[in-house]
PDB file of C-alpha atoms in Angstrom:
ATOM      1  CA  MET A  16      46.488-101.879  20.020  1.00 50.00           C
ATOM      2  CA  ILE A  17      46.996-104.367  17.097  1.00 52.00           C
ATOM      3  CA  ILE A  18      43.826-106.302  18.064  1.00 52.00           C
ATOM      4  CA  ARG A  19      41.673-103.214  18.688  1.00 55.00           C
ATOM      5  CA  THR A  20      42.769-101.747  15.227  1.00 54.00           C
ATOM      6  CA  ALA A  21      41.886-105.159  13.537  1.00 51.00           C
ATOM      7  CA  ILE A  22      38.316-105.273  15.355  1.00 53.00           C
ATOM      8  CA  SER A  23      37.840-101.616  14.188  1.00 52.00           C
ATOM      9  CA  MET A  24      38.792-102.544  10.622  1.00 55.00           C
ATOM     10  CA  LEU A  25      36.403-105.292  10.644  1.00 52.00           C
ATOM     11  CA  MET A  26      33.519-103.369  12.086  1.00 51.00           C
ATOM     12  CA  ALA A  27      34.100-100.756   9.392  1.00 49.00           C
ATOM     13  CA  ALA A  28      34.217-103.476   6.603  1.00 51.00           C
ATOM     14  CA  THR A  29      30.969-104.742   8.034  1.00 50.00           C
ATOM     15  CA  LEU A  30      29.390-101.346   8.102  1.00 44.00           C
ATOM     16  CA  ILE A  31      30.336-100.426   4.596  1.00 47.00           C
ATOM     17  CA  ALA A  32      29.163-103.938   3.348  1.00 47.00           C
ATOM     18  CA  GLY A  33      25.793-103.396   5.147  1.00 50.00           C
ATOM     19  CA  CYS A  34      25.528-100.055   3.304  1.00 47.00           C
ATOM     20  CA  SER A  35      26.290-101.567  -0.065  1.00 55.00           C
ATOM     21  CA  PRO A  36      23.355-101.284  -2.805  1.00 62.00           C
ATOM     22  CA  LEU A  37      23.195-105.082  -2.888  1.00 59.00           C
ATOM     23  CA  ALA A  38      22.785-105.225   1.034  1.00 65.00           C
ATOM     24  CA  LYS A  39      20.205-102.564   0.761  1.00 64.00           C
ATOM     25  CA  ILE A  40      18.334-104.300  -1.977  1.00 65.00           C
ATOM     26  CA  GLU A  41      18.406-107.783  -0.333  1.00 64.00           C
ATOM     27  CA  LYS A  42      16.873-106.234   2.851  1.00 62.00           C
ATOM     28  CA  SER A  43      14.369-104.468   0.813  1.00 61.00           C
ATOM     29  CA  GLY A  44      10.792-105.529   0.676  1.00 68.00           C
ATOM     30  CA  ASP A  45      10.261-103.916  -2.610  1.00 82.00           C
ATOM     31  CA  TYR A  46      10.334-106.870  -4.949  1.00 92.00           C
ATOM     32  CA  GLN A  47      10.199-104.948  -8.287  1.00 95.00           C
ATOM     33  CA  LYS A  48      13.451-102.885  -7.077  1.00 94.00           C
ATOM     34  CA  LYS A  49      14.969-106.207  -6.273  1.00 96.00           C
ATOM     35  CA  LEU A  50      14.075-107.591  -9.692  1.00 97.00           C
ATOM     36  CA  ALA A  51      15.379-104.378 -11.465  1.00 96.00           C
ATOM     37  CA  TYR A  52      18.616-104.505  -9.615  1.00 96.00           C
ATOM     38  CA  ALA A  53      19.068-108.234 -10.472  1.00 97.00           C
ATOM     39  CA  ASN A  54      18.646-107.475 -14.111  1.00 98.00           C
ATOM     40  CA  GLU A  55      21.176-104.625 -13.729  1.00 97.00           C
ATOM     41  CA  LEU A  56      23.819-107.068 -12.114  1.00 98.00           C
ATOM     42  CA  TYR A  57      23.094-109.599 -14.884  1.00 98.00           C
ATOM     43  CA  ALA A  58      23.597-107.011 -17.682  1.00 98.00           C
ATOM     44  CA  ARG A  59      26.984-106.117 -15.972  1.00 98.00           C
ATOM     45  CA  LYS A  60      27.761-109.658 -15.874  1.00 97.00           C
ATOM     46  CA  LYS A  61      27.821-109.970 -12.223  1.00 97.00           C
ATOM     47  CA  TYR A  62      26.227-113.293 -12.457  1.00 98.00           C
ATOM     48  CA  THR A  63      26.607-114.743  -8.933  1.00 97.00           C
ATOM     49  CA  GLN A  64      25.136-111.688  -7.328  1.00 97.00           C
ATOM     50  CA  ALA A  65      22.317-111.545  -9.904  1.00 98.00           C
ATOM     51  CA  HIS A  66      21.739-115.492  -9.423  1.00 98.00           C
ATOM     52  CA  ASP A  67      21.104-114.911  -5.605  1.00 97.00           C
ATOM     53  CA  LEU A  68      18.651-112.126  -6.159  1.00 97.00           C
ATOM     54  CA  TYR A  69      16.844-114.258  -8.910  1.00 98.00           C
ATOM     55  CA  GLU A  70      16.768-117.116  -6.556  1.00 97.00           C
ATOM     56  CA  SER A  71      15.253-115.088  -3.761  1.00 95.00           C
ATOM     57  CA  LEU A  72      12.522-113.986  -6.127  1.00 97.00           C
ATOM     58  CA  LEU A  73      11.488-117.208  -7.815  1.00 97.00           C
ATOM     59  CA  THR A  74       8.570-117.913  -5.433  1.00 96.00           C
ATOM     60  CA  VAL A  75       7.469-114.281  -5.481  1.00 96.00           C
ATOM     61  CA  TYR A  76       7.070-114.090  -9.281  1.00 97.00           C
ATOM     62  CA  LYS A  77       6.148-117.650 -10.055  1.00 96.00           C
ATOM     63  CA  GLY A  78       2.982-117.588 -12.018  1.00 94.00           C
ATOM     64  CA  THR A  79       3.221-113.898 -13.058  1.00 97.00           C
ATOM     65  CA  THR A  80       3.818-112.541 -16.470  1.00 96.00           C
ATOM     66  CA  GLN A  81       7.447-111.542 -15.249  1.00 97.00           C
ATOM     67  CA  PHE A  82       8.357-115.021 -14.204  1.00 98.00           C
ATOM     68  CA  GLU A  83       9.435-116.250 -17.765  1.00 98.00           C
ATOM     69  CA  ASN A  84      12.174-113.475 -18.251  1.00 98.00           C
ATOM     70  CA  LEU A  85      13.197-113.817 -14.603  1.00 98.00           C
ATOM     71  CA  TYR A  86      13.747-117.743 -15.033  1.00 98.00           C
ATOM     72  CA  TYR A  87      15.520-117.102 -18.331  1.00 98.00           C
ATOM     73  CA  ARG A  88      18.109-115.107 -16.741  1.00 98.00           C
ATOM     74  CA  TYR A  89      18.331-117.306 -13.662  1.00 98.00           C
ATOM     75  CA  ALA A  90      19.172-120.266 -15.687  1.00 98.00           C
ATOM     76  CA  TYR A  91      21.681-118.411 -17.695  1.00 98.00           C
ATOM     77  CA  SER A  92      23.398-116.856 -14.666  1.00 98.00           C
ATOM     78  CA  THR A  93      23.777-120.546 -13.292  1.00 98.00           C
ATOM     79  CA  TYR A  94      25.223-121.332 -16.605  1.00 98.00           C
ATOM     80  CA  TYR A  95      27.596-118.498 -16.529  1.00 98.00           C
ATOM     81  CA  MET A  96      28.803-119.553 -12.896  1.00 98.00           C
ATOM     82  CA  LYS A  97      29.931-122.812 -14.730  1.00 98.00           C
ATOM     83  CA  ASP A  98      27.716-124.879 -12.555  1.00 98.00           C
ATOM     84  CA  TYR A  99      26.659-126.868 -15.649  1.00 98.00           C
ATOM     85  CA  ILE A 100      24.711-129.645 -13.843  1.00 98.00           C
ATOM     86  CA  GLN A 101      22.343-127.027 -12.238  1.00 98.00           C
ATOM     87  CA  ALA A 102      22.025-125.155 -15.343  1.00 98.00           C
ATOM     88  CA  ALA A 103      21.090-128.125 -17.440  1.00 98.00           C
ATOM     89  CA  PHE A 104      18.404-128.671 -14.770  1.00 98.00           C
ATOM     90  CA  HIS A 105      17.110-125.062 -15.013  1.00 98.00           C
ATOM     91  CA  PHE A 106      17.346-125.091 -18.871  1.00 98.00           C
ATOM     92  CA  LYS A 107      15.029-128.219 -18.903  1.00 98.00           C
ATOM     93  CA  ASN A 108      12.730-126.614 -16.513  1.00 98.00           C
ATOM     94  CA  PHE A 109      12.292-123.702 -18.614  1.00 98.00           C
ATOM     95  CA  VAL A 110      11.247-125.531 -21.391  1.00 98.00           C
ATOM     96  CA  ASP A 111       8.784-127.570 -19.148  1.00 97.00           C
ATOM     97  CA  TYR A 112       7.538-124.260 -17.757  1.00 97.00           C
ATOM     98  CA  PHE A 113       7.214-122.489 -21.095  1.00 97.00           C
ATOM     99  CA  PRO A 114       6.963-124.851 -24.119  1.00 97.00           C
ATOM    100  CA  ASN A 115       5.574-122.244 -26.344  1.00 96.00           C
ATOM    101  CA  SER A 116       8.057-119.650 -25.363  1.00 97.00           C
ATOM    102  CA  PRO A 117      10.222-118.061 -28.287  1.00 97.00           C
ATOM    103  CA  HIS A 118      13.320-119.133 -26.202  1.00 98.00           C
ATOM    104  CA  ALA A 119      12.154-122.738 -25.858  1.00 98.00           C
ATOM    105  CA  ALA A 120      14.327-124.004 -28.523  1.00 98.00           C
ATOM    106  CA  GLU A 121      17.379-122.133 -27.400  1.00 98.00           C
ATOM    107  CA  MET A 122      16.838-123.343 -23.762  1.00 98.00           C
ATOM    108  CA  ALA A 123      16.535-127.045 -25.068  1.00 98.00           C
ATOM    109  CA  PHE A 124      19.781-126.491 -26.900  1.00 98.00           C
ATOM    110  CA  MET A 125      21.437-125.220 -23.913  1.00 98.00           C
ATOM    111  CA  GLN A 126      20.292-128.188 -21.817  1.00 98.00           C
ATOM    112  CA  ALA A 127      22.106-130.350 -24.039  1.00 98.00           C
ATOM    113  CA  TYR A 128      25.067-127.965 -24.290  1.00 98.00           C
ATOM    114  CA  CYS A 129      25.638-128.215 -20.498  1.00 98.00           C
ATOM    115  CA  PHE A 130      26.246-131.959 -20.848  1.00 98.00           C
ATOM    116  CA  TYR A 131      28.778-131.357 -23.774  1.00 98.00           C
ATOM    117  CA  LYS A 132      30.436-128.723 -21.337  1.00 98.00           C
ATOM    118  CA  LEU A 133      30.502-131.615 -18.567  1.00 97.00           C
ATOM    119  CA  SER A 134      32.070-134.113 -21.244  1.00 96.00           C
ATOM    120  CA  PRO A 135      35.555-135.005 -19.648  1.00 95.00           C
ATOM    121  CA  GLN A 136      38.869-135.789 -21.266  1.00 93.00           C
ATOM    122  CA  VAL A 137      39.034-138.977 -23.367  1.00 94.00           C
ATOM    123  CA  GLU A 138      40.464-141.218 -20.707  1.00 92.00           C
ATOM    124  CA  LEU A 139      37.672-140.656 -18.097  1.00 94.00           C
ATOM    125  CA  ASP A 140      34.169-141.932 -18.014  1.00 93.00           C
ATOM    126  CA  GLN A 141      32.052-140.589 -20.931  1.00 96.00           C
ATOM    127  CA  SER A 142      28.558-140.646 -19.373  1.00 97.00           C
ATOM    128  CA  ASN A 143      28.019-137.182 -19.959  1.00 97.00           C
ATOM    129  CA  THR A 144      29.410-137.485 -23.637  1.00 98.00           C
ATOM    130  CA  GLU A 145      26.702-139.804 -24.177  1.00 98.00           C
ATOM    131  CA  LYS A 146      24.062-137.634 -22.647  1.00 97.00           C
ATOM    132  CA  ALA A 147      25.376-134.815 -24.738  1.00 98.00           C
ATOM    133  CA  ILE A 148      24.853-136.824 -27.901  1.00 98.00           C
ATOM    134  CA  GLY A 149      21.294-137.996 -26.780  1.00 98.00           C
ATOM    135  CA  GLN A 150      20.077-134.457 -25.660  1.00 98.00           C
ATOM    136  CA  MET A 151      21.423-132.927 -28.892  1.00 98.00           C
ATOM    137  CA  GLN A 152      19.589-135.659 -31.006  1.00 98.00           C
ATOM    138  CA  GLN A 153      16.492-134.939 -29.168  1.00 98.00           C
ATOM    139  CA  PHE A 154      16.868-131.264 -29.563  1.00 98.00           C
ATOM    140  CA  ILE A 155      17.279-131.660 -33.631  1.00 98.00           C
ATOM    141  CA  ASP A 156      14.304-134.057 -33.639  1.00 98.00           C
ATOM    142  CA  THR A 157      12.091-131.577 -31.692  1.00 97.00           C
ATOM    143  CA  TYR A 158      13.436-128.274 -33.395  1.00 98.00           C
ATOM    144  CA  PRO A 159      14.518-129.321 -36.959  1.00 97.00           C
ATOM    145  CA  GLU A 160      14.137-125.741 -38.126  1.00 96.00           C
ATOM    146  CA  SER A 161      16.288-124.210 -35.466  1.00 97.00           C
ATOM    147  CA  ASP A 162      19.207-122.286 -36.482  1.00 97.00           C
ATOM    148  CA  LYS A 163      21.264-124.435 -34.013  1.00 98.00           C
ATOM    149  CA  VAL A 164      20.741-127.491 -35.624  1.00 98.00           C
ATOM    150  CA  GLU A 165      24.045-127.235 -37.715  1.00 98.00           C
ATOM    151  CA  GLU A 166      25.857-126.542 -34.421  1.00 98.00           C
ATOM    152  CA  ALA A 167      24.191-129.349 -32.711  1.00 98.00           C
ATOM    153  CA  ASN A 168      25.172-131.956 -35.426  1.00 98.00           C
ATOM    154  CA  LYS A 169      28.982-130.702 -35.085  1.00 98.00           C
ATOM    155  CA  ILE A 170      28.662-131.184 -31.320  1.00 98.00           C
ATOM    156  CA  ILE A 171      27.269-134.801 -31.886  1.00 98.00           C
ATOM    157  CA  ASP A 172      30.202-135.407 -34.347  1.00 97.00           C
ATOM    158  CA  ALA A 173      32.775-134.156 -31.674  1.00 97.00           C
ATOM    159  CA  CYS A 174      31.179-136.306 -28.937  1.00 98.00           C
ATOM    160  CA  ARG A 175      31.231-139.358 -31.121  1.00 97.00           C
ATOM    161  CA  ALA A 176      34.846-138.742 -32.160  1.00 97.00           C
ATOM    162  CA  LYS A 177      35.670-138.591 -28.338  1.00 97.00           C
ATOM    163  CA  LEU A 178      33.815-142.034 -27.770  1.00 98.00           C
ATOM    164  CA  GLU A 179      35.524-143.507 -30.849  1.00 98.00           C
ATOM    165  CA  GLU A 180      38.944-142.391 -29.556  1.00 98.00           C
ATOM    166  CA  LYS A 181      38.142-143.990 -26.071  1.00 97.00           C
ATOM    167  CA  GLU A 182      37.307-147.288 -27.687  1.00 97.00           C
ATOM    168  CA  TYR A 183      40.332-147.214 -29.842  1.00 98.00           C
ATOM    169  CA  ARG A 184      42.602-146.605 -26.891  1.00 98.00           C
ATOM    170  CA  ALA A 185      41.147-149.485 -25.048  1.00 97.00           C
ATOM    171  CA  ALA A 186      41.833-151.829 -27.902  1.00 98.00           C
ATOM    172  CA  MET A 187      45.472-150.607 -28.170  1.00 98.00           C
ATOM    173  CA  LEU A 188      45.822-151.239 -24.475  1.00 98.00           C
ATOM    174  CA  TYR A 189      44.719-154.717 -24.619  1.00 98.00           C
ATOM    175  CA  TYR A 190      47.205-155.248 -27.726  1.00 98.00           C
ATOM    176  CA  ASN A 191      50.054-153.672 -25.845  1.00 98.00           C
ATOM    177  CA  LEU A 192      49.508-155.843 -22.877  1.00 98.00           C
ATOM    178  CA  GLY A 193      49.455-158.987 -25.045  1.00 98.00           C
ATOM    179  CA  TYR A 194      45.766-159.570 -24.822  1.00 98.00           C
ATOM    180  CA  TYR A 195      45.570-160.230 -28.590  1.00 98.00           C
ATOM    181  CA  GLN A 196      42.049-161.873 -28.668  1.00 98.00           C
ATOM    182  CA  ALA A 197      40.545-158.796 -26.575  1.00 98.00           C
ATOM    183  CA  ALA A 198      42.109-156.390 -28.737  1.00 98.00           C
ATOM    184  CA  ALA A 199      41.025-157.965 -32.088  1.00 98.00           C
ATOM    185  CA  ILE A 200      37.357-158.238 -30.513  1.00 98.00           C
ATOM    186  CA  THR A 201      37.565-154.495 -29.356  1.00 98.00           C
ATOM    187  CA  PHE A 202      38.988-153.276 -32.882  1.00 98.00           C
ATOM    188  CA  ASN A 203      36.344-154.984 -34.447  1.00 98.00           C
ATOM    189  CA  ASN A 204      33.724-153.499 -32.195  1.00 98.00           C
ATOM    190  CA  VAL A 205      35.295-149.924 -33.078  1.00 98.00           C
ATOM    191  CA  LEU A 206      34.783-150.765 -36.632  1.00 97.00           C
ATOM    192  CA  LEU A 207      31.175-151.801 -36.214  1.00 97.00           C
ATOM    193  CA  ASP A 208      30.331-148.964 -33.857  1.00 96.00           C
ATOM    194  CA  TYR A 209      31.937-146.485 -36.338  1.00 96.00           C
ATOM    195  CA  PRO A 210      31.571-147.788 -39.642  1.00 94.00           C
ATOM    196  CA  THR A 211      31.932-144.550 -41.609  1.00 94.00           C
ATOM    197  CA  SER A 212      34.861-143.373 -39.608  1.00 96.00           C
ATOM    198  CA  PRO A 213      37.936-142.060 -41.715  1.00 96.00           C
ATOM    199  CA  ARG A 214      39.903-144.513 -39.714  1.00 97.00           C
ATOM    200  CA  SER A 215      37.969-147.523 -40.482  1.00 98.00           C
ATOM    201  CA  ASP A 216      40.701-149.115 -42.528  1.00 98.00           C
ATOM    202  CA  GLU A 217      43.003-148.720 -39.822  1.00 98.00           C
ATOM    203  CA  TYR A 218      40.725-150.557 -37.441  1.00 98.00           C
ATOM    204  CA  LYS A 219      40.366-153.418 -39.806  1.00 98.00           C
ATOM    205  CA  TYR A 220      44.239-153.724 -40.287  1.00 98.00           C
ATOM    206  CA  LEU A 221      44.537-153.718 -36.438  1.00 98.00           C
ATOM    207  CA  VAL A 222      42.018-156.542 -36.341  1.00 98.00           C
ATOM    208  CA  ILE A 223      44.141-158.771 -38.800  1.00 98.00           C
ATOM    209  CA  LYS A 224      47.304-157.738 -36.689  1.00 98.00           C
ATOM    210  CA  SER A 225      45.859-158.736 -33.511  1.00 98.00           C
ATOM    211  CA  GLU A 226      44.397-161.979 -34.854  1.00 98.00           C
ATOM    212  CA  TYR A 227      47.696-162.803 -36.314  1.00 98.00           C
ATOM    213  CA  MET A 228      49.406-162.360 -32.915  1.00 98.00           C
ATOM    214  CA  TYR A 229      46.629-164.183 -31.179  1.00 98.00           C
ATOM    215  CA  ALA A 230      47.131-167.266 -33.618  1.00 98.00           C
ATOM    216  CA  LEU A 231      51.017-167.214 -33.316  1.00 97.00           C
ATOM    217  CA  ASN A 232      50.597-167.344 -29.477  1.00 96.00           C
ATOM    218  CA  SER A 233      47.913-170.095 -29.376  1.00 97.00           C
ATOM    219  CA  VAL A 234      48.416-173.625 -28.546  1.00 96.00           C
ATOM    220  CA  PRO A 235      49.069-175.874 -31.831  1.00 93.00           C
ATOM    221  CA  SER A 236      45.730-177.408 -31.874  1.00 94.00           C
ATOM    222  CA  LYS A 237      44.087-173.947 -32.163  1.00 96.00           C
ATOM    223  CA  GLN A 238      46.523-172.283 -34.623  1.00 97.00           C
ATOM    224  CA  GLU A 239      44.877-173.577 -38.048  1.00 96.00           C
ATOM    225  CA  GLU A 240      41.716-171.944 -37.282  1.00 97.00           C
ATOM    226  CA  ARG A 241      43.028-168.787 -36.002  1.00 97.00           C
ATOM    227  CA  PHE A 242      45.412-168.298 -38.963  1.00 98.00           C
ATOM    228  CA  ASN A 243      42.630-168.934 -41.315  1.00 97.00           C
ATOM    229  CA  GLN A 244      40.648-166.273 -39.638  1.00 98.00           C
ATOM    230  CA  VAL A 245      43.612-163.874 -40.395  1.00 98.00           C
ATOM    231  CA  ILE A 246      43.209-164.806 -44.110  1.00 98.00           C
ATOM    232  CA  THR A 247      39.488-164.436 -43.986  1.00 98.00           C
ATOM    233  CA  ASP A 248      39.688-160.966 -42.498  1.00 98.00           C
ATOM    234  CA  TYR A 249      42.555-159.860 -44.847  1.00 98.00           C
ATOM    235  CA  LEU A 250      40.360-160.848 -47.954  1.00 98.00           C
ATOM    236  CA  ASP A 251      37.491-158.811 -46.321  1.00 97.00           C
ATOM    237  CA  PHE A 252      39.986-155.937 -45.959  1.00 98.00           C
ATOM    238  CA  MET A 253      41.021-155.841 -49.443  1.00 98.00           C
ATOM    239  CA  GLN A 254      37.437-155.960 -50.698  1.00 97.00           C
ATOM    240  CA  TYR A 255      36.673-152.615 -48.978  1.00 96.00           C
ATOM    241  CA  TYR A 256      40.168-151.057 -48.514  1.00 97.00           C
ATOM    242  CA  ALA A 257      42.441-152.159 -51.368  1.00 96.00           C
ATOM    243  CA  ASN A 258      43.866-148.725 -51.631  1.00 97.00           C
ATOM    244  CA  SER A 259      44.492-148.227 -48.049  1.00 98.00           C
ATOM    245  CA  LYS A 260      47.834-146.978 -46.670  1.00 98.00           C
ATOM    246  CA  TYR A 261      47.697-150.194 -44.528  1.00 98.00           C
ATOM    247  CA  ALA A 262      47.342-152.468 -47.346  1.00 98.00           C
ATOM    248  CA  ARG A 263      50.938-153.410 -47.643  1.00 97.00           C
ATOM    249  CA  GLU A 264      51.046-154.355 -43.840  1.00 98.00           C
ATOM    250  CA  ALA A 265      47.905-156.160 -43.777  1.00 98.00           C
ATOM    251  CA  ALA A 266      49.418-158.228 -46.693  1.00 98.00           C
ATOM    252  CA  THR A 267      52.501-159.155 -44.540  1.00 98.00           C
ATOM    253  CA  TYR A 268      50.178-160.709 -42.073  1.00 98.00           C
ATOM    254  CA  TYR A 269      48.535-162.514 -44.591  1.00 98.00           C
ATOM    255  CA  HIS A 270      51.472-164.012 -46.135  1.00 98.00           C
ATOM    256  CA  LEU A 271      52.751-164.837 -42.705  1.00 98.00           C
ATOM    257  CA  ALA A 272      49.351-166.537 -41.750  1.00 98.00           C
ATOM    258  CA  GLN A 273      49.672-168.633 -45.132  1.00 97.00           C
ATOM    259  CA  GLN A 274      53.124-169.795 -44.321  1.00 97.00           C
ATOM    260  CA  ASN A 275      52.271-170.711 -40.812  1.00 97.00           C
ATOM    261  CA  LEU A 276      49.642-172.799 -42.275  1.00 96.00           C
ATOM    262  CA  LYS A 277      51.780-174.573 -44.694  1.00 95.00           C
ATOM    263  CA  SER A 278      54.274-175.231 -41.787  1.00 92.00           C
ATOM    264  CA  LEU A 279      51.319-176.601 -39.844  1.00 90.00           C
ATOM    265  CA  SER A 280      50.364-178.990 -42.632  1.00 82.00           C
ATOM    266  CA  HIS A 281      53.767-180.360 -42.714  1.00 75.00           C
ATOM    267  CA  GLU A 282      53.855-181.298 -39.099  1.00 61.00           C
TER     268      GLU A 282
END
């Protein structure tokens, strides 16, 4: 009895589904009706259903005057489904298909924006973050008059800040593990990569600190050279960051390096 009831319910559900407006439209050979219903679903934010209908109509309408608007909504329905890889592909295709469209700049921006949406947390691989920067810069270069340029620049800044933070964390990891030479090199690279960063004084200070620890833990025959490097970088720090909040701490390592050099000269 239970089995027969379950089968009856399944058959009823299948019958209802088969009689649904979407099922009828999907079976219909009336392409205009299909397109109109897809647009209705899109307007109602039923993006998955609209996407499937649009996809079934791509080859039908390709080359017609209606294809541009169809593909525009198809690309966006993919984006709203959060399939950002495919959405980026379709936004790019739109620009390739319709380079003179009034939507071309918007689509180019959205292609770049998809890579921004794919940009992961700082500790993960940042390939998509780098792609977002490249694509946003290309968008700015291609459409400098677009009203999206300001937003694109903000996204580039946000992506660069994420890459900067990843490099900083890598340098700190080296330092915390006691790999002081690697830490000094990596902090210096962060400074070279982001010279206008508001944290540039911190990076230079951490170069000095890492170099001091590297010198302190070196074999005696290498210490003079390495303590002198601490002094050189401290003097460079004071030339650019004399008013930094890290100036006093940097001076501590400068004086310690001098004291160690004096001790070495007396040995």
